[in-house]
Short mmCIF file of C-alpha atoms in Angstrom, two decimals:
data_model
loop_
_atom_site.label_atom_id
_atom_site.label_comp_id
_atom_site.label_asym_id
_atom_site.label_seq_id
_atom_site.Cartn_x
_atom_site.Cartn_y
_atom_site.Cartn_z
CA UNK A 25 87.03 123.99 157.22
CA UNK A 26 89.66 124.37 159.51
CA UNK A 27 91.92 122.17 158.03
CA UNK A 28 91.37 123.38 154.52
CA UNK A 29 91.84 127.00 155.87
CA UNK A 30 95.21 126.10 157.30
CA UNK A 31 96.09 124.30 154.16
CA UNK A 32 95.32 127.55 152.25
CA UNK A 33 97.41 129.72 155.11
CA UNK A 34 100.45 127.53 154.27
CA UNK A 35 99.64 128.18 150.78
CA UNK A 36 99.45 131.74 150.85
CA UNK A 37 102.54 131.65 153.28
CA UNK A 38 104.93 130.03 150.63
CA UNK A 39 103.41 132.08 147.58
CA UNK A 40 104.19 135.29 149.06
CA UNK A 41 107.48 134.09 150.43
CA UNK A 42 108.57 133.10 147.12
CA UNK A 43 107.09 136.29 145.24
CA UNK A 44 109.01 138.44 147.84
CA UNK A 45 112.45 136.48 147.42
CA UNK A 46 111.78 137.17 143.59
CA UNK A 47 111.69 140.96 144.30
CA UNK A 48 115.31 140.68 145.33
CA UNK A 49 116.32 138.08 142.25
CA UNK A 50 114.64 139.93 139.56
CA UNK A 51 114.18 143.48 141.26
CA UNK A 52 113.83 145.00 137.23
CA UNK A 53 110.78 143.47 136.58
CA UNK A 54 108.99 145.02 139.55
CA UNK A 55 110.76 148.40 138.90
CA UNK A 56 109.18 148.26 135.87
CA UNK A 57 105.69 148.75 137.10
CA UNK A 58 105.89 151.02 139.93
CA UNK A 59 103.97 154.03 139.14
CA UNK A 60 106.53 156.50 137.64
CA UNK A 61 105.28 159.36 140.38
CA UNK A 62 106.52 157.24 143.12
CA UNK A 63 110.40 157.80 144.24
CA UNK A 64 112.67 155.52 144.90
CA UNK A 65 111.50 152.61 142.76
CA UNK A 66 114.12 150.12 143.35
CA UNK A 67 113.67 150.77 147.29
CA UNK A 68 110.37 150.18 147.19
CA UNK A 69 110.61 146.95 145.29
CA UNK A 70 112.98 145.70 147.81
CA UNK A 71 111.12 147.29 150.67
CA UNK A 72 107.73 145.51 149.47
CA UNK A 73 109.70 142.28 148.62
CA UNK A 74 110.81 142.02 152.72
CA UNK A 75 107.26 142.74 153.68
CA UNK A 76 105.89 139.71 151.58
CA UNK A 77 108.64 137.73 153.04
CA UNK A 78 108.14 138.69 156.52
CA UNK A 79 104.38 138.71 156.39
CA UNK A 80 104.63 134.92 154.93
CA UNK A 81 106.76 133.88 157.82
CA UNK A 82 104.59 135.69 160.18
CA UNK A 83 101.84 133.84 159.00
CA UNK A 84 102.99 130.57 160.26
CA UNK A 85 104.17 132.03 163.59
CA UNK A 86 100.69 131.55 165.89
CA UNK A 87 101.43 134.61 168.17
CA UNK A 88 101.95 137.06 165.23
CA UNK A 89 99.79 135.55 162.58
CA UNK A 90 96.93 138.06 162.67
CA UNK A 91 99.28 140.98 162.96
CA UNK A 92 101.02 139.63 159.71
CA UNK A 93 97.59 138.69 157.69
CA UNK A 94 96.63 142.60 158.83
CA UNK A 95 100.30 143.67 157.39
CA UNK A 96 99.63 141.47 154.16
CA UNK A 97 96.47 142.83 153.50
CA UNK A 98 97.50 146.41 153.67
CA UNK A 99 100.88 145.58 151.41
CA UNK A 100 98.13 143.91 148.78
CA UNK A 101 96.51 147.24 148.91
CA UNK A 102 99.60 149.37 148.75
CA UNK A 103 101.04 147.67 145.78
CA UNK A 104 97.82 147.57 143.85
CA UNK A 105 98.64 150.91 141.86
CA UNK A 106 101.70 149.15 140.33
CA UNK A 107 99.46 146.42 139.10
CA UNK A 108 97.11 148.96 137.62
CA UNK A 109 99.95 151.03 136.09
CA UNK A 110 100.91 147.75 134.63
CA UNK A 111 97.44 147.24 133.10
CA UNK A 112 96.90 150.84 131.83
CA UNK A 113 100.20 151.20 130.13
CA UNK A 114 100.66 147.34 129.18
CA UNK A 115 103.96 146.98 130.49
CA UNK A 116 105.46 143.67 129.64
CA UNK A 117 106.78 141.97 132.27
CA UNK A 118 108.75 138.52 131.91
CA UNK A 119 106.45 135.42 132.21
CA UNK A 120 103.42 137.35 132.45
CA UNK A 121 101.51 137.65 128.85
CA UNK A 122 101.19 141.25 127.85
CA UNK A 123 97.70 141.36 126.63
CA UNK A 124 94.81 143.56 127.81
CA UNK A 125 92.41 140.42 128.45
CA UNK A 126 95.19 139.08 131.07
CA UNK A 127 95.51 142.34 132.74
CA UNK A 128 91.48 142.68 132.83
CA UNK A 129 91.32 138.85 134.57
CA UNK A 130 94.81 139.84 136.72
CA UNK A 131 93.56 143.08 138.23
CA UNK A 132 90.42 141.57 140.17
CA UNK A 133 92.88 138.64 141.41
CA UNK A 134 94.22 141.37 143.82
CA UNK A 135 90.99 141.41 145.57
CA UNK A 136 91.30 137.75 146.03
CA UNK A 137 94.57 138.14 147.45
CA UNK A 138 93.40 140.82 150.09
CA UNK A 139 90.15 139.02 151.24
CA UNK A 140 92.55 135.74 151.42
CA UNK A 141 94.73 137.83 153.75
CA UNK A 142 91.69 139.07 155.54
CA UNK A 143 90.42 135.67 156.36
CA UNK A 144 93.45 135.14 158.67
CA UNK A 145 92.88 138.46 160.74
CA UNK A 146 90.35 136.60 162.37
CA UNK A 147 91.47 134.52 165.55
CA UNK A 148 92.03 130.71 164.58
CA UNK A 149 92.15 127.45 166.59
CA UNK A 150 95.43 128.02 167.86
CA UNK A 151 96.10 124.16 168.61
CA UNK A 152 95.10 123.38 165.02
CA UNK A 153 97.01 126.74 163.32
CA UNK A 154 99.67 125.83 160.93
CA UNK A 155 103.02 126.63 162.61
CA UNK A 156 106.67 126.91 161.64
CA UNK A 157 107.89 126.59 164.89
CA UNK A 158 106.91 123.92 167.33
CA UNK A 159 104.03 124.94 169.66
CA UNK A 160 105.39 123.68 172.73
CA UNK A 161 108.25 126.40 172.25
CA UNK A 162 105.97 129.27 172.40
CA UNK A 163 105.35 130.56 175.82
CA UNK A 164 101.84 130.43 177.11
CA UNK A 165 101.62 133.89 178.03
CA UNK A 166 101.72 134.23 173.61
CA UNK A 167 99.21 131.62 173.18
CA UNK A 168 96.08 133.49 171.73
CA UNK A 169 92.52 132.78 173.02
#
């Protein structure tokens, strides 16, 4: 199970980093779905993209991976209103079919992301945890037990 958990950690990390980068590449697509009641929509898009990238990288740095997972969990909850806004108002976003049925299926997927991030809030076997930095470079006092 640990092997698959770590493979899925890498999948989540890479996926969320890619999505975070798209917040900077095509921010207008995200600005469209931010609820109109919120101010500074472009700033919120950039901020959420930054935290997605940071969280994705953090998942792959063992000393901070649990904190990164909690941060991503909170972020997934924080951006949920944008997904609801998109569904309720049938906002067309490039590369996503604009169908009520797609939104009905897509909205619960946010719960999957929340659960996926929550899975990494638990401590892992540090020696087997996926890492983008060599574990030999991490000081012993930072290693989680």
